[in-house]
Tab-separated table of C-alpha atoms in Angstrom:
chain	number	residue	atom	x	y	z
A	1	MET	CA	-36.237	-14.416	-25.060
A	2	SER	CA	-37.125	-15.769	-21.625
A	3	HIS	CA	-34.839	-17.956	-19.562
A	4	PRO	CA	-35.507	-20.155	-16.557
A	5	ALA	CA	-34.966	-18.425	-13.237
A	6	ALA	CA	-32.642	-19.835	-10.606
A	7	PRO	CA	-33.949	-23.187	-9.312
A	8	ALA	CA	-35.904	-23.161	-6.089
A	9	GLY	CA	-33.722	-23.584	-3.041
A	10	SER	CA	-30.612	-22.326	-4.849
A	11	GLU	CA	-30.546	-18.908	-3.224
A	12	GLY	CA	-28.635	-19.935	-0.095
A	13	ALA	CA	-27.242	-16.950	1.776
A	14	THR	CA	-26.259	-14.827	-1.223
A	15	PRO	CA	-28.119	-11.541	-1.759
A	16	PRO	CA	-30.294	-11.135	-4.859
A	17	LEU	CA	-28.639	-9.712	-7.960
A	18	THR	CA	-30.607	-6.642	-8.964
A	19	ARG	CA	-30.024	-4.214	-11.812
A	20	ASP	CA	-28.866	-1.416	-9.513
A	21	ARG	CA	-25.843	-3.453	-8.444
A	22	ILE	CA	-24.499	-3.442	-12.006
A	23	PRO	CA	-22.383	-0.418	-13.052
A	24	ARG	CA	-24.189	2.003	-15.340
A	25	PRO	CA	-21.726	1.592	-18.295
A	26	ILE	CA	-22.292	-2.183	-18.223
A	27	GLN	CA	-26.051	-1.697	-18.180
A	28	GLU	CA	-25.720	0.628	-21.171
A	29	LEU	CA	-23.651	-1.950	-23.086
A	30	LEU	CA	-26.291	-4.608	-22.470
A	31	GLY	CA	-28.990	-2.143	-23.456
A	32	THR	CA	-27.250	-1.380	-26.749
A	33	LEU	CA	-27.121	-5.077	-27.647
A	34	LEU	CA	-30.744	-5.596	-26.623
A	35	GLY	CA	-31.777	-2.518	-28.625
A	36	ASP	CA	-30.250	-4.133	-31.703
A	37	GLY	CA	-32.514	-7.143	-31.232
A	38	GLN	CA	-29.826	-9.331	-29.700
A	39	ASP	CA	-29.939	-11.380	-26.511
A	40	ALA	CA	-27.274	-10.341	-23.989
A	41	ALA	CA	-26.341	-11.430	-20.488
A	42	LEU	CA	-23.593	-10.976	-17.950
A	43	VAL	CA	-21.939	-14.323	-17.423
A	44	GLY	CA	-19.329	-16.226	-15.453
A	45	GLY	CA	-17.036	-14.809	-12.808
A	46	CYS	CA	-18.579	-11.341	-12.732
A	47	VAL	CA	-21.975	-12.796	-11.854
A	48	ARG	CA	-20.392	-15.007	-9.203
A	49	ASP	CA	-18.596	-12.049	-7.623
A	50	LEU	CA	-21.628	-9.753	-7.789
A	51	LEU	CA	-23.584	-12.384	-5.868
A	52	ARG	CA	-20.764	-12.619	-3.331
A	53	GLY	CA	-20.677	-8.873	-2.908
A	54	ALA	CA	-17.033	-8.925	-3.980
A	55	ARG	CA	-15.234	-6.505	-6.232
A	56	VAL	CA	-15.638	-7.374	-9.911
A	57	ARG	CA	-12.386	-6.983	-11.847
A	58	ASP	CA	-13.679	-7.953	-15.278
A	59	PHE	CA	-17.165	-8.007	-16.751
A	60	ASP	CA	-17.965	-10.593	-19.410
A	61	VAL	CA	-21.012	-10.644	-21.651
A	62	THR	CA	-22.400	-13.466	-23.737
A	63	SER	CA	-24.716	-12.631	-26.607
A	64	SER	CA	-26.576	-14.082	-29.540
A	65	ALA	CA	-24.810	-11.476	-31.709
A	66	PRO	CA	-21.965	-12.782	-33.907
A	67	PRO	CA	-18.658	-10.942	-33.438
A	68	GLU	CA	-18.990	-9.165	-36.781
A	69	ARG	CA	-22.253	-7.610	-35.635
A	70	VAL	CA	-20.758	-6.586	-32.284
A	71	LEU	CA	-18.001	-4.757	-34.187
A	72	GLU	CA	-20.661	-2.932	-36.199
A	73	ILE	CA	-22.691	-1.980	-33.126
A	74	PHE	CA	-19.680	-0.702	-31.170
A	75	PRO	CA	-17.370	1.347	-33.453
A	76	HIS	CA	-14.508	1.353	-30.907
A	77	ALA	CA	-14.614	-2.383	-30.255
A	78	VAL	CA	-11.499	-4.488	-30.815
A	79	PRO	CA	-11.491	-8.073	-32.173
A	80	VAL	CA	-9.393	-9.829	-29.515
A	81	GLY	CA	-10.429	-13.408	-30.231
A	82	LEU	CA	-12.564	-13.766	-33.341
A	83	ARG	CA	-11.731	-17.473	-33.499
A	84	HIS	CA	-13.628	-17.838	-30.226
A	85	GLY	CA	-16.214	-15.197	-31.092
A	86	THR	CA	-14.841	-12.584	-28.681
A	87	VAL	CA	-14.773	-8.827	-29.140
A	88	MET	CA	-13.509	-6.343	-26.541
A	89	VAL	CA	-15.741	-3.334	-26.028
A	90	PRO	CA	-14.196	-0.403	-24.116
A	91	THR	CA	-16.452	1.173	-21.480
A	92	GLU	CA	-16.061	3.659	-18.642
A	93	ALA	CA	-16.178	0.663	-16.284
A	94	GLY	CA	-13.262	-0.976	-18.094
A	95	PRO	CA	-12.941	-3.267	-21.103
A	96	VAL	CA	-15.706	-5.838	-21.519
A	97	ASP	CA	-15.341	-9.058	-23.498
A	98	VAL	CA	-18.475	-9.792	-25.520
A	99	THR	CA	-18.537	-13.397	-26.717
A	100	THR	CA	-21.034	-15.117	-28.958
A	101	TRP	CA	-22.974	-17.962	-27.340
A	102	ARG	CA	-21.359	-21.346	-27.507
A	103	GLY	CA	-24.307	-23.302	-28.815
A	104	ALA	CA	-27.790	-22.256	-29.808
A	105	SER	CA	-28.876	-20.573	-26.566
A	106	LEU	CA	-27.733	-19.071	-23.315
A	107	GLU	CA	-28.572	-22.293	-21.454
A	108	GLU	CA	-26.476	-24.319	-23.868
A	109	ASP	CA	-23.611	-21.885	-23.402
A	110	LEU	CA	-23.831	-22.214	-19.618
A	111	GLY	CA	-23.882	-25.990	-19.948
A	112	ARG	CA	-20.422	-25.896	-21.526
A	113	ARG	CA	-18.797	-24.002	-18.664
A	114	ASP	CA	-16.545	-25.589	-16.061
A	115	LEU	CA	-18.005	-25.111	-12.584
A	116	THR	CA	-21.524	-24.380	-11.445
A	117	VAL	CA	-20.466	-21.148	-9.690
A	118	ASN	CA	-19.206	-19.943	-13.075
A	119	ALA	CA	-22.262	-21.163	-14.987
A	120	MET	CA	-24.645	-18.420	-13.931
A	121	ALA	CA	-25.810	-15.475	-16.006
A	122	TRP	CA	-27.766	-12.284	-15.485
A	123	ASP	CA	-30.223	-11.841	-18.345
A	124	GLY	CA	-30.103	-8.205	-19.397
A	125	ASN	CA	-33.586	-8.333	-20.927
A	126	ALA	CA	-35.432	-10.020	-18.068
A	127	GLY	CA	-33.218	-8.516	-15.373
A	128	ALA	CA	-33.054	-11.909	-13.672
A	129	LEU	CA	-30.514	-14.523	-12.676
A	130	VAL	CA	-30.257	-17.556	-14.934
A	131	ASP	CA	-28.927	-20.480	-12.903
A	132	PRO	CA	-29.767	-23.866	-14.445
A	133	PHE	CA	-27.088	-25.778	-12.484
A	134	ALA	CA	-27.713	-24.465	-8.957
A	135	GLY	CA	-24.523	-22.435	-8.915
A	136	ARG	CA	-25.952	-19.990	-6.404
A	137	ARG	CA	-26.608	-22.808	-3.957
A	138	ASP	CA	-23.023	-24.045	-4.388
A	139	LEU	CA	-21.745	-20.494	-3.957
A	140	ALA	CA	-23.585	-20.187	-0.657
A	141	GLY	CA	-22.355	-23.615	0.427
A	142	GLY	CA	-18.711	-22.980	-0.440
A	143	ARG	CA	-18.589	-25.804	-2.950
A	144	LEU	CA	-16.883	-26.145	-6.336
A	145	ARG	CA	-18.828	-28.631	-8.436
A	146	ALA	CA	-18.584	-29.367	-12.145
A	147	VAL	CA	-21.270	-28.571	-14.661
A	148	GLY	CA	-22.432	-32.022	-15.635
A	149	ASP	CA	-19.664	-34.600	-16.064
A	150	ALA	CA	-16.416	-33.360	-14.478
A	151	ALA	CA	-14.164	-35.499	-16.683
A	152	ALA	CA	-15.822	-34.164	-19.836
A	153	ARG	CA	-15.462	-30.560	-18.689
A	154	MET	CA	-11.745	-31.005	-17.920
A	155	ALA	CA	-11.153	-32.816	-21.203
A	156	GLU	CA	-12.573	-29.828	-23.087
A	157	ASP	CA	-9.888	-27.562	-21.603
A	158	PRO	CA	-7.154	-29.036	-19.344
A	159	LEU	CA	-6.409	-25.559	-17.975
A	160	ARG	CA	-9.647	-25.907	-16.026
A	161	ALA	CA	-7.724	-28.092	-13.568
A	162	LEU	CA	-5.573	-25.115	-12.616
A	163	ARG	CA	-8.573	-22.809	-12.622
A	164	ALA	CA	-10.337	-25.044	-10.110
A	165	ALA	CA	-7.303	-24.973	-7.826
A	166	ARG	CA	-6.938	-21.215	-8.257
A	167	LEU	CA	-10.608	-20.622	-7.505
A	168	ALA	CA	-10.391	-22.817	-4.393
A	169	ALA	CA	-7.426	-20.698	-3.276
A	170	GLN	CA	-9.248	-17.443	-3.943
A	171	LEU	CA	-12.599	-18.393	-2.416
A	172	GLY	CA	-11.539	-20.966	0.187
A	173	PHE	CA	-14.124	-23.411	-1.193
A	174	ASP	CA	-14.174	-27.206	-0.992
A	175	VAL	CA	-13.803	-29.104	-4.266
A	176	ASP	CA	-16.004	-32.093	-5.084
A	177	SER	CA	-14.241	-35.443	-5.350
A	178	GLU	CA	-15.384	-35.812	-8.980
A	179	VAL	CA	-13.582	-32.594	-9.843
A	180	CYS	CA	-10.445	-33.756	-7.988
A	181	ASP	CA	-10.475	-37.038	-9.923
A	182	ALA	CA	-10.900	-35.182	-13.205
A	183	MET	CA	-7.998	-32.872	-12.329
A	184	ARG	CA	-5.763	-35.894	-11.810
A	185	ASP	CA	-6.842	-37.456	-15.098
A	186	SER	CA	-6.288	-34.238	-17.033
A	187	ALA	CA	-2.781	-33.572	-15.665
A	188	PRO	CA	-0.875	-35.030	-18.665
A	189	ALA	CA	-2.863	-32.865	-21.085
A	190	LEU	CA	-1.521	-29.718	-19.394
A	191	ASP	CA	1.696	-30.252	-21.352
A	192	GLY	CA	-0.171	-28.984	-24.405
A	193	VAL	CA	-1.467	-25.787	-22.772
A	194	ALA	CA	0.231	-22.461	-23.490
A	195	ARG	CA	2.809	-21.835	-20.777
A	196	GLU	CA	1.751	-18.227	-20.297
A	197	ARG	CA	-1.718	-19.412	-19.319
A	198	LEU	CA	-0.306	-21.923	-16.828
A	199	GLY	CA	1.946	-19.292	-15.297
A	200	ALA	CA	-0.856	-16.759	-14.965
A	201	GLU	CA	-3.049	-19.253	-13.089
A	202	ILE	CA	-0.238	-20.222	-10.707
A	203	ASP	CA	0.609	-16.581	-10.086
A	204	ALA	CA	-3.004	-15.799	-9.178
A	205	LEU	CA	-3.209	-18.902	-6.975
A	206	LEU	CA	-0.089	-18.033	-4.990
A	207	VAL	CA	-1.257	-14.529	-4.044
A	208	ALA	CA	-4.805	-15.664	-3.206
A	209	PRO	CA	-6.165	-15.643	0.376
A	210	HIS	CA	-5.922	-19.459	0.698
A	211	PRO	CA	-2.894	-20.528	-1.397
A	212	GLY	CA	-2.320	-23.735	0.536
A	213	ARG	CA	-5.736	-25.040	-0.431
A	214	GLY	CA	-4.919	-24.625	-4.105
A	215	ILE	CA	-1.444	-26.136	-3.834
A	216	ARG	CA	-2.766	-29.162	-1.952
A	217	LEU	CA	-5.184	-29.806	-4.802
A	218	LEU	CA	-2.362	-29.582	-7.339
A	219	GLN	CA	-0.184	-31.892	-5.251
A	220	ALA	CA	-2.948	-34.487	-4.927
A	221	ALA	CA	-3.599	-34.339	-8.672
A	222	GLY	CA	0.093	-34.763	-9.548
A	223	ILE	CA	0.070	-31.347	-11.218
A	224	ALA	CA	2.422	-29.576	-8.792
A	225	ASP	CA	5.314	-31.940	-9.585
A	226	ARG	CA	4.568	-31.686	-13.290
A	227	LEU	CA	4.844	-27.901	-13.167
A	228	ALA	CA	7.686	-27.623	-10.654
A	229	ALA	CA	9.583	-30.800	-9.833
A	230	GLY	CA	11.227	-30.903	-6.412
A	231	THR	CA	8.909	-28.568	-4.492
A	232	LEU	CA	8.642	-29.591	-0.849
A	233	PRO	CA	5.683	-31.453	0.719
A	234	ASP	CA	5.153	-28.716	3.322
A	235	ALA	CA	4.692	-25.991	0.677
A	236	ALA	CA	0.942	-25.648	1.272
A	237	ASP	CA	1.312	-25.219	5.033
A	238	VAL	CA	4.149	-22.714	4.685
A	239	LEU	CA	2.230	-20.684	2.105
A	240	ASP	CA	-0.774	-20.368	4.386
A	241	ARG	CA	1.434	-18.817	7.100
A	242	LEU	CA	2.759	-16.047	4.867
A	243	PRO	CA	1.336	-12.654	3.883
A	244	ALA	CA	0.163	-12.106	0.309
A	245	ASP	CA	3.564	-10.994	-0.944
A	246	ARG	CA	4.197	-12.293	-4.481
A	247	VAL	CA	7.965	-12.711	-4.086
A	248	LEU	CA	7.627	-14.370	-0.696
A	249	ARG	CA	4.871	-16.751	-1.803
A	250	TRP	CA	6.790	-17.799	-4.932
A	251	ALA	CA	9.910	-18.368	-2.810
A	252	ALA	CA	7.939	-20.579	-0.416
A	253	TRP	CA	6.714	-22.725	-3.303
A	254	MET	CA	10.074	-22.847	-5.083
A	255	ARG	CA	11.996	-24.299	-2.137
A	256	GLY	CA	13.599	-27.521	-3.363
A	257	ALA	CA	12.907	-26.711	-7.017
A	258	SER	CA	14.911	-24.844	-9.643
A	259	PRO	CA	13.218	-21.419	-9.691
A	260	GLU	CA	15.003	-20.185	-12.783
A	261	SER	CA	13.946	-23.107	-14.972
A	262	VAL	CA	10.424	-23.284	-13.508
A	263	LEU	CA	9.682	-19.600	-13.979
A	264	MET	CA	11.173	-19.630	-17.467
A	265	ARG	CA	8.940	-22.558	-18.375
A	266	LEU	CA	5.891	-20.777	-16.938
A	267	ARG	CA	6.825	-17.556	-18.754
A	268	ARG	CA	7.126	-15.513	-15.565
A	269	PRO	CA	9.283	-12.351	-15.519
A	270	ARG	CA	13.027	-12.960	-15.596
A	271	VAL	CA	13.522	-10.345	-12.876
A	272	LEU	CA	11.367	-12.451	-10.538
A	273	ALA	CA	13.362	-15.594	-11.333
A	274	THR	CA	16.665	-13.793	-10.694
A	275	ARG	CA	15.396	-12.473	-7.390
A	276	LEU	CA	14.173	-15.901	-6.265
A	277	VAL	CA	17.531	-17.504	-7.094
A	278	ARG	CA	19.314	-14.894	-4.982
A	279	LEU	CA	16.806	-15.137	-2.158
A	280	LEU	CA	16.774	-18.926	-1.928
A	281	ALA	CA	20.574	-19.033	-2.062
A	282	LEU	CA	20.428	-17.427	1.405
A	283	HIS	CA	17.803	-19.822	2.749
A	284	PRO	CA	17.809	-20.866	5.570
A	285	ILE	CA	18.907	-17.382	6.578
A	286	GLU	CA	20.172	-18.293	10.058
A	287	GLU	CA	22.950	-20.339	8.457
A	288	ALA	CA	24.125	-17.517	6.177
A	289	ALA	CA	26.045	-15.505	8.805
A	290	ARG	CA	27.484	-15.772	12.316
A	291	PRO	CA	25.564	-13.245	14.426
A	292	GLU	CA	28.524	-12.644	16.719
A	293	ARG	CA	30.590	-11.252	13.837
A	294	GLY	CA	29.350	-7.818	12.901
A	295	VAL	CA	31.100	-7.768	9.532
A	296	ASP	CA	29.433	-11.066	8.580
A	297	VAL	CA	26.046	-9.637	9.482
A	298	ARG	CA	26.644	-6.509	7.414
A	299	ARG	CA	27.824	-8.563	4.424
A	300	LEU	CA	24.693	-10.671	4.716
A	301	LEU	CA	22.553	-7.542	4.675
A	302	ARG	CA	24.363	-6.399	1.541
A	303	ARG	CA	23.692	-9.717	-0.175
A	304	ALA	CA	20.082	-9.971	0.973
A	305	GLY	CA	19.184	-6.355	0.307
A	306	ASP	CA	15.461	-5.696	0.674
A	307	ASP	CA	14.768	-9.425	1.001
A	308	PHE	CA	16.306	-9.983	4.444
A	309	ASP	CA	12.979	-9.546	6.214
A	310	ARG	CA	11.308	-11.824	3.661
A	311	LEU	CA	13.901	-14.492	4.385
A	312	VAL	CA	13.138	-14.259	8.086
A	313	GLN	CA	9.386	-14.513	7.439
A	314	LEU	CA	9.919	-17.508	5.181
A	315	ARG	CA	12.091	-19.306	7.720
A	316	ARG	CA	9.714	-18.616	10.597
A	317	ALA	CA	6.783	-19.986	8.581
A	318	GLU	CA	8.839	-23.066	7.766
A	319	LEU	CA	9.973	-23.683	11.342
A	320	ILE	CA	6.448	-23.703	12.769
A	321	GLY	CA	5.961	-27.190	11.411
A	322	CYS	CA	9.572	-28.337	11.834
A	323	GLU	CA	9.950	-31.223	14.288
A	324	SER	CA	13.668	-32.012	13.972
A	325	GLY	CA	16.066	-29.250	15.015
A	326	GLY	CA	13.349	-26.641	14.999
A	327	GLU	CA	14.153	-25.186	18.418
A	328	ASP	CA	17.859	-24.768	17.647
A	329	ALA	CA	17.133	-23.150	14.288
A	330	THR	CA	14.596	-20.816	15.893
A	331	ALA	CA	17.156	-19.745	18.502
A	332	ARG	CA	19.805	-19.085	15.820
A	333	LEU	CA	17.300	-17.120	13.777
A	334	ALA	CA	16.412	-14.972	16.793
A	335	ALA	CA	20.114	-14.313	17.459
A	336	LEU	CA	20.625	-13.229	13.857
A	337	GLU	CA	17.608	-10.918	14.018
A	338	ARG	CA	19.044	-9.255	17.121
A	339	ALA	CA	22.404	-8.812	15.410
A	340	VAL	CA	20.770	-7.279	12.342
A	341	ALA	CA	18.690	-4.929	14.481
A	342	HIS	CA	21.901	-3.820	16.226
A	343	ALA	CA	23.682	-3.273	12.896
A	344	ARG	CA	20.766	-1.223	11.584
A	345	SER	CA	20.715	0.907	14.726
A	346	GLU	CA	24.387	1.843	14.511
A	347	GLY	CA	23.645	4.836	12.336
A	348	SER	CA	24.833	5.160	8.751
A	349	LEU	CA	24.888	1.557	7.564
A	350	ALA	CA	26.756	1.627	4.244
A	351	LEU	CA	26.078	-1.601	2.369
A	352	ARG	CA	26.491	-0.307	-1.172
A	353	ARG	CA	28.281	2.472	-3.008
A	354	HIS	CA	25.371	4.867	-2.805
A	355	ASP	CA	25.378	4.553	1.013
A	356	LEU	CA	28.863	6.054	1.295
A	357	ALA	CA	29.471	9.556	2.635
A	358	LEU	CA	30.999	10.451	-0.746
A	359	ASP	CA	30.302	9.521	-4.356
A	360	GLY	CA	32.094	9.037	-7.660
A	361	ARG	CA	32.253	12.750	-8.361
A	362	ASP	CA	33.962	13.301	-5.005
A	363	VAL	CA	36.484	10.567	-5.846
A	364	MET	CA	37.338	12.114	-9.228
A	365	GLU	CA	37.657	15.590	-7.764
A	366	HIS	CA	39.885	14.426	-4.912
A	367	LEU	CA	42.132	12.224	-7.042
A	368	GLY	CA	42.076	14.464	-10.109
A	369	CYS	CA	41.098	11.569	-12.362
A	370	ARG	CA	38.549	11.058	-15.138
A	371	PRO	CA	35.534	8.710	-15.107
A	372	GLY	CA	36.628	5.121	-15.517
A	373	ARG	CA	37.232	1.770	-13.891
A	374	ALA	CA	39.510	3.271	-11.262
A	375	VAL	CA	36.604	5.247	-9.805
A	376	GLY	CA	34.496	2.106	-9.490
A	377	ARG	CA	37.363	0.184	-7.863
A	378	ALA	CA	37.874	3.036	-5.402
A	379	LEU	CA	34.217	3.023	-4.400
A	380	ASP	CA	34.243	-0.779	-4.029
A	381	PHE	CA	37.309	-0.529	-1.779
A	382	LEU	CA	35.681	2.116	0.391
A	383	THR	CA	32.435	0.161	0.639
A	384	GLU	CA	34.306	-2.937	1.801
A	385	ARG	CA	36.228	-0.922	4.419
A	386	VAL	CA	32.998	0.590	5.754
A	387	LEU	CA	31.446	-2.866	5.938
A	388	GLN	CA	34.337	-3.876	8.172
A	389	GLU	CA	34.261	-0.653	10.213
A	390	PRO	CA	31.009	1.357	9.906
A	391	ALA	CA	32.500	4.286	11.836
A	392	CYS	CA	34.716	4.987	8.806
A	393	ASN	CA	31.740	6.285	6.852
A	394	THR	CA	32.511	9.992	7.188
A	395	ARG	CA	33.798	12.172	4.393
A	396	ASP	CA	37.090	12.980	6.105
A	397	ARG	CA	37.930	9.394	7.045
A	398	LEU	CA	36.965	8.090	3.624
A	399	LEU	CA	39.255	10.608	1.946
A	400	VAL	CA	42.150	9.428	4.128
A	401	LEU	CA	41.446	5.832	3.161
A	402	LEU	CA	41.121	6.880	-0.482
A	403	ASP	CA	44.552	8.529	-0.438
A	404	ALA	CA	46.128	5.372	0.999
A	405	TRP	CA	44.419	3.155	-1.578
A	406	TRP	CA	45.394	5.450	-4.442
A	407	ALA	CA	49.024	5.490	-3.367
A	408	GLU	CA	49.064	1.703	-3.096
A	409	THR	CA	47.528	1.171	-6.526
A	410	ARG	CA	49.995	3.525	-8.227
A	411	ARG	CA	53.136	1.792	-6.960
């Protein structure tokens, strides 16, 4: 079956999509479908990314074949979404979702997609790009435009509002005003979308190259407050100043909000929520310890753990745009960094039990006791003493302190 080629003038600056740019296992999958008399085409994000010359993470195929026939053609295929006509076919290039056309033809299927840059296909039979909505032109122009009526596309699937913001964050593209208006109108309907899907889109947005662009779109559409009430107005600017560190980016967005409840609602990992609660409890970091008191600095390092440097990065990104009190806070932050650097350079910095010059087995052997709570209390005592006086962290000095503690506890 023939399909219209990309419209004239739609090529822009993107290179042509030729067969040799498609991995061999994907070509073979298409060939198997075509050999069975079916129509088959690569579609959506994989076509977009192939045209961009970007790495393709997932290949998707649309076909005239019903899912039952796909399962017959590919014995190792897995029905992952029969309700939507989707079957997963394992290949050497990774799993490929093969989905039956939505509608009576490939063009009708493309007409039901969200954005023009996602409404392109590569026809496996003709070996040509099918681009009825000038998606390639929009791709070259850095523009996110709806397929047809933006409001209708968003109404079909409210999650498309988050996808548009996520794609803007990943690609750095501008979003048409019609799409922005449709995002705002569709915001209430997001309450009915599976929370796992919302969380996955936000997660991908936050680690994208341009997270601020996506968050600004969500703020303007009223979606950011709906997902995470209390987040700060400067979140987009702060995010754009930070490296693509998942914990750090989530912390930047969660400032002012309740990270535990937000991440639970978005079905994000509990371990991430716990870490964000601990991290943000120490924000702003320059107020968490007096740099002139070494023991305070060491206790702060124990509380912050591996996140101390993240807290500094977060605060620095925040202070760049801070007009009131920014200079004083920056000076205090610099003083704390110097104090931490000094503490780290002192040698054996024992912040936790496992940093001590002896362990639980040494305690039991020295005291002649069995495993139990007393061993844990002894190690906690020694850790606290070393926090106060790092020079104590030698085996001999710790044993002297241990003897004194043991005698005191047995009175």
